[in-house]
N, CA and C atoms as an extended XYZ file, in Angstrom:
285
Properties=species:S:1:pos:R:3:atomname:S:1:resname:S:1:resid:I:1 pbc="F F F"
N        29.477       23.370       32.642 N   MET     1
C        30.711       22.641       32.854 CA  MET     1
C        31.706       23.528       33.593 C   MET     1
N        32.592       22.901       34.311 N   THR     2
C        33.608       23.652       35.047 CA  THR     2
C        34.987       23.171       34.639 C   THR     2
N        35.986       23.899       35.093 N   GLY     3
C        37.368       23.495       34.826 CA  GLY     3
C        37.722       23.601       33.353 C   GLY     3
N        38.072       22.495       32.731 N   LEU     4
C        38.503       22.477       31.346 CA  LEU     4
C        37.339       22.255       30.389 C   LEU     4
N        36.142       22.520       30.830 N   GLY     5
C        34.945       22.279       30.028 CA  GLY     5
C        34.752       23.280       28.911 C   GLY     5
N        33.635       23.952       28.897 N   ALA     6
C        33.209       24.784       27.770 CA  ALA     6
C        34.018       26.066       27.613 C   ALA     6
N        34.534       26.620       28.667 N   LEU     7
C        35.226       27.908       28.584 CA  LEU     7
C        36.427       27.891       27.638 C   LEU     7
N        37.368       26.944       27.748 N   PRO     8
C        38.495       26.966       26.815 CA  PRO     8
C        38.062       26.788       25.359 C   PRO     8
N        37.072       25.954       25.112 N   ILE     9
C        36.617       25.755       23.740 CA  ILE     9
C        35.986       27.036       23.212 C   ILE     9
N        35.166       27.674       24.031 N   THR    10
C        34.527       28.924       23.615 CA  THR    10
C        35.572       30.001       23.372 C   THR    10
N        36.548       30.103       24.242 N   ALA    11
C        37.597       31.109       24.080 CA  ALA    11
C        38.398       30.833       22.805 C   ALA    11
N        38.701       29.568       22.537 N   ALA    12
C        39.449       29.225       21.327 CA  ALA    12
C        38.628       29.540       20.086 C   ALA    12
N        37.338       29.225       20.115 N   ALA    13
C        36.474       29.509       18.973 CA  ALA    13
C        36.374       31.009       18.738 C   ALA    13
N        36.253       31.783       19.785 N   ALA    14
C        36.179       33.237       19.647 CA  ALA    14
C        37.473       33.787       19.068 C   ALA    14
N        38.608       33.239       19.482 N   PHE    15
C        39.889       33.690       18.959 CA  PHE    15
C        39.992       33.399       17.465 C   PHE    15
N        39.610       32.192       17.058 N   LEU    16
C        39.689       31.827       15.646 CA  LEU    16
C        38.791       32.701       14.792 C   LEU    16
N        37.630       33.053       15.300 N   LEU    17
C        36.720       33.902       14.544 CA  LEU    17
C        37.219       35.336       14.470 C   LEU    17
N        38.004       35.756       15.451 N   ALA    18
C        38.472       37.137       15.501 CA  ALA    18
C        39.702       37.378       14.629 C   ALA    18
N        40.398       36.324       14.244 N   VAL    19
C        41.620       36.477       13.451 CA  VAL    19
C        41.252       36.506       11.972 C   VAL    19
N        41.572       37.586       11.255 N   PRO    20
C        41.268       37.621        9.819 CA  PRO    20
C        42.043       36.556        9.068 C   PRO    20
N        41.493       36.077        7.952 N   LEU    21
C        42.145       35.032        7.174 CA  LEU    21
C        43.542       35.428        6.743 C   LEU    21
N        43.751       36.685        6.406 N   SER    22
C        45.065       37.125        5.952 CA  SER    22
C        46.112       37.043        7.054 C   SER    22
N        45.682       36.992        8.298 N   ALA    23
C        46.629       36.937        9.408 CA  ALA    23
C        46.910       35.507        9.842 C   ALA    23
N        46.334       34.531        9.164 N   GLN    24
C        46.504       33.147        9.585 CA  GLN    24
C        47.753       32.497        9.013 C   GLN    24
N        48.531       33.209        8.239 N   GLY    25
C        49.786       32.668        7.744 CA  GLY    25
C        49.786       32.517        6.237 C   GLY    25
N        50.904       32.083        5.703 N   PRO    26
C        51.045       31.972        4.248 CA  PRO    26
C        50.201       30.835        3.673 C   PRO    26
N        49.847       30.959        2.397 N   ASP    27
C        49.075       29.912        1.731 CA  ASP    27
C        50.000       28.776        1.293 C   ASP    27
N        49.406       27.713        0.765 N   ALA    28
C        50.170       26.521        0.379 CA  ALA    28
C        51.188       26.827       -0.707 C   ALA    28
N        50.844       27.710       -1.647 N   GLN    29
C        51.771       28.048       -2.730 CA  GLN    29
C        53.015       28.746       -2.189 C   GLN    29
N        52.817       29.668       -1.269 N   THR    30
C        53.946       30.391       -0.672 CA  THR    30
C        54.835       29.429        0.113 C   THR    30
N        54.214       28.558        0.887 N   LEU    31
C        54.996       27.581        1.651 CA  LEU    31
C        55.772       26.655        0.729 C   LEU    31
N        55.128       26.228       -0.357 N   ALA    32
C        55.812       25.337       -1.313 CA  ALA    32
C        56.965       26.059       -1.992 C   ALA    32
N        56.734       27.295       -2.434 N   ARG    33
C        57.799       28.059       -3.089 CA  ARG    33
C        58.970       28.260       -2.138 C   ARG    33
N        58.661       28.584       -0.886 N   ASP    34
C        59.723       28.799        0.096 CA  ASP    34
C        60.458       27.504        0.446 C   ASP    34
N        59.849       26.354        0.146 N   GLY    35
C        60.486       25.068        0.395 CA  GLY    35
C        61.457       24.643       -0.694 C   GLY    35
N        61.435       25.354       -1.824 N   LEU    36
C        62.363       25.060       -2.918 CA  LEU    36
C        63.762       25.554       -2.566 C   LEU    36
N        64.787       24.995       -3.196 N   PRO    37
C        66.128       25.557       -3.007 CA  PRO    37
C        66.130       27.040       -3.373 C   PRO    37
N        66.889       27.842       -2.664 N   ARG    38
C        66.888       29.303       -2.869 CA  ARG    38
C        67.152       29.705       -4.318 C   ARG    38
N        68.052       28.993       -4.981 N   TRP    39
C        68.395       29.364       -6.351 CA  TRP    39
C        67.237       29.147       -7.319 C   TRP    39
N        66.230       28.338       -6.965 N   ALA    40
C        65.087       28.089       -7.843 CA  ALA    40
C        63.864       28.939       -7.490 C   ALA    40
N        63.846       29.528       -6.315 N   GLN    41
C        62.681       30.296       -5.866 CA  GLN    41
C        62.378       31.485       -6.780 C   GLN    41
N        63.395       32.159       -7.260 N   GLY    42
C        63.194       33.320       -8.118 CA  GLY    42
C        62.497       32.976       -9.422 C   GLY    42
N        62.776       31.798       -9.957 N   THR    43
C        62.156       31.381      -11.215 CA  THR    43
C        60.650       31.212      -11.055 C   THR    43
N        60.211       30.525      -10.011 N   VAL    44
C        58.776       30.282       -9.841 CA  VAL    44
C        58.044       31.507       -9.296 C   VAL    44
N        58.778       32.454       -8.710 N   ALA    45
C        58.155       33.682       -8.209 CA  ALA    45
C        58.065       34.754       -9.293 C   ALA    45
N        58.798       34.587      -10.385 N   ALA    46
C        58.789       35.579      -11.468 CA  ALA    46
C        57.385       35.703      -12.052 C   ALA    46
N        56.926       36.937      -12.313 N   PRO    47
C        55.563       37.136      -12.830 CA  PRO    47
C        55.250       36.321      -14.079 C   PRO    47
N        56.192       36.188      -15.000 N   ALA    48
C        55.942       35.439      -16.229 CA  ALA    48
C        55.588       33.975      -15.941 C   ALA    48
N        56.173       33.414      -14.897 N   PHE    49
C        55.888       32.033      -14.517 CA  PHE    49
C        54.657       31.968      -13.616 C   PHE    49
N        54.639       32.776      -12.567 N   ALA    50
C        53.590       32.699      -11.546 CA  ALA    50
C        52.201       33.035      -12.081 C   ALA    50
N        52.103       33.866      -13.116 N   GLN    51
C        50.797       34.200      -13.680 CA  GLN    51
C        50.216       33.024      -14.471 C   GLN    51
N        51.055       32.174      -15.022 N   ARG    52
C        50.581       31.058      -15.858 CA  ARG    52
C        50.528       29.721      -15.128 C   ARG    52
N        51.383       29.553      -14.123 N   PHE    53
C        51.496       28.249      -13.469 CA  PHE    53
C        51.452       28.364      -11.956 C   PHE    53
N        50.980       27.302      -11.321 N   SER    54
C        51.075       27.177       -9.869 CA  SER    54
C        51.843       25.892       -9.583 C   SER    54
N        52.403       25.799       -8.394 N   LEU    55
C        53.097       24.575       -8.002 CA  LEU    55
C        52.045       23.521       -7.693 C   LEU    55
N        52.259       22.305       -8.143 N   ASP    56
C        51.312       21.221       -7.910 CA  ASP    56
C        51.632       20.590       -6.562 C   ASP    56
N        51.171       21.231       -5.507 N   VAL    57
C        51.516       20.804       -4.154 CA  VAL    57
C        50.694       19.609       -3.679 C   VAL    57
N        49.795       19.108       -4.538 N   ASP    58
C        49.047       17.896       -4.192 CA  ASP    58
C        49.951       16.666       -4.270 C   ASP    58
N        51.065       16.811       -4.922 N   ARG    59
C        52.032       15.718       -5.077 CA  ARG    59
C        53.147       15.903       -4.038 C   ARG    59
N        53.656       14.775       -3.549 N   ASN    60
C        54.756       14.857       -2.614 CA  ASN    60
C        55.720       13.724       -2.939 C   ASN    60
N        56.932       13.988       -3.310 N   PRO    61
C        57.537       15.323       -3.364 CA  PRO    61
C        57.056       16.072       -4.603 C   PRO    61
N        56.986       17.370       -4.517 N   TYR    62
C        56.575       18.183       -5.656 CA  TYR    62
C        57.775       18.673       -6.461 C   TYR    62
N        58.980       18.352       -5.998 N   TYR    63
C        60.172       18.657       -6.792 CA  TYR    63
C        61.269       17.636       -6.518 C   TYR    63
N        62.134       17.470       -7.511 N   LEU    64
C        63.319       16.621       -7.392 CA  LEU    64
C        64.507       17.394       -7.937 C   LEU    64
N        65.648       17.174       -7.352 N   THR    65
C        66.860       17.832       -7.835 CA  THR    65
C        67.851       16.787       -8.326 C   THR    65
N        68.708       17.215       -9.221 N   GLY    66
C        69.755       16.358       -9.756 CA  GLY    66
C        70.427       17.075      -10.915 C   GLY    66
N        71.466       16.497      -11.400 N   ASP    67
C        72.171       17.059      -12.555 CA  ASP    67
C        71.590       16.416      -13.809 C   ASP    67
N        70.418       16.891      -14.247 N   PHE    68
C        69.670       16.251      -15.326 CA  PHE    68
C        70.325       16.409      -16.696 C   PHE    68
N        71.091       17.465      -16.889 N   ASP    69
C        71.705       17.689      -18.202 CA  ASP    69
C        73.222       17.461      -18.197 C   ASP    69
N        73.736       16.853      -17.141 N   ALA    70
C        75.147       16.465      -17.030 CA  ALA    70
C        76.127       17.612      -17.268 C   ALA    70
N        75.754       18.822      -16.785 N   ASP    71
C        76.662       19.958      -16.932 CA  ASP    71
C        77.424       20.261      -15.636 C   ASP    71
N        77.231       19.419      -14.629 N   GLY    72
C        77.921       19.617      -13.358 CA  GLY    72
C        77.189       20.536      -12.395 C   GLY    72
N        76.035       21.078      -12.804 N   LEU    73
C        75.245       21.966      -11.943 CA  LEU    73
C        73.940       21.283      -11.546 C   LEU    73
N        73.483       21.580      -10.340 N   GLN    74
C        72.229       21.000       -9.864 CA  GLN    74
C        71.048       21.645      -10.583 C   GLN    74
N        70.134       20.822      -11.095 N   ASP    75
C        68.909       21.273      -11.751 CA  ASP    75
C        67.736       20.857      -10.871 C   ASP    75
N        66.535       21.328      -11.228 N   ILE    76
C        65.356       20.980      -10.451 CA  ILE    76
C        64.181       20.711      -11.393 C   ILE    76
N        63.425       19.675      -11.084 N   ALA    77
C        62.183       19.353      -11.788 CA  ALA    77
C        61.047       19.606      -10.807 C   ALA    77
N        60.119       20.479      -11.189 N   ILE    78
C        59.059       20.917      -10.285 CA  ILE    78
C        57.700       20.548      -10.881 C   ILE    78
N        56.845       19.894      -10.088 N   ALA    79
C        55.484       19.586      -10.526 CA  ALA    79
C        54.685       20.889      -10.552 C   ALA    79
N        54.065       21.172      -11.703 N   ILE    80
C        53.316       22.415      -11.858 CA  ILE    80
C        51.925       22.123      -12.411 C   ILE    80
N        51.072       23.129      -12.331 N   ARG    81
C        49.730       23.056      -12.892 CA  ARG    81
C        49.462       24.363      -13.634 C   ARG    81
N        48.991       24.245      -14.880 N   GLN    82
C        48.659       25.439      -15.658 CA  GLN    82
C        47.389       26.042      -15.074 C   GLN    82
N        47.433       27.323      -14.762 N   ARG    83
C        46.292       27.968      -14.115 CA  ARG    83
C        45.041       27.977      -14.998 C   ARG    83
N        45.190       28.218      -16.284 N   ALA    84
C        44.040       28.359      -17.185 CA  ALA    84
C        43.301       27.049      -17.415 C   ALA    84
N        44.021       25.923      -17.451 N   THR    85
C        43.403       24.649      -17.811 CA  THR    85
C        43.481       23.578      -16.729 C   THR    85
N        44.273       23.809      -15.696 N   SER    86
C        44.547       22.834      -14.628 CA  SER    86
C        45.330       21.621      -15.119 C   SER    86
N        45.898       21.704      -16.339 N   LYS    87
C        46.746       20.613      -16.827 CA  LYS    87
C        48.005       20.549      -15.989 C   LYS    87
N        48.462       19.337      -15.727 N   ARG    88
C        49.659       19.136      -14.938 CA  ARG    88
C        50.868       18.920      -15.819 C   ARG    88
N        52.022       19.336      -15.315 N   GLY    89
C        53.254       19.169      -16.050 CA  GLY    89
C        54.452       19.254      -15.133 C   GLY    89
N        55.619       19.307      -15.738 N   ILE    90
C        56.871       19.412      -14.987 CA  ILE    90
C        57.683       20.548      -15.572 C   ILE    90
N        58.119       21.455      -14.734 N   ALA    91
C        59.013       22.540      -15.151 CA  ALA    91
C        60.432       22.107      -14.811 C   ALA    91
N        61.302       22.183      -15.783 N   LEU    92
C        62.724       21.891      -15.558 CA  LEU    92
C        63.475       23.206      -15.492 C   LEU    92
N        64.135       23.432      -14.386 N   VAL    93
C        64.915       24.658      -14.184 CA  VAL    93
C        66.375       24.260      -14.095 C   VAL    93
N        67.152       24.797      -15.016 N   ARG    94
C        68.583       24.472      -15.040 CA  ARG    94
C        69.321       25.310      -14.019 C   ARG    94
N        70.268       24.665      -13.360 N   GLY    95
C        71.072       25.345      -12.344 CA  GLY    95
C        72.192       26.148      -12.931 C   GLY    95
């Protein structure tokens, strides 16, 4: 083949094979955590939380915000999954 035929596909395939997985960008958990409001990111990144739970990113939206306890501060409800059992739940983080 000539022109836009096999060469670009082969070059693209070679490039993809040459890039290590770690260099392909952040994983879904990192992207989801970074998508949370800044004030809530520290809670889900804390070792005590992150070792036991992952964000349930199969759901969309995976979080909702609102003043759930009527204290005048924004709170967040985050869909989570327990790492040990894969049970799903909701983490409520008070603002």
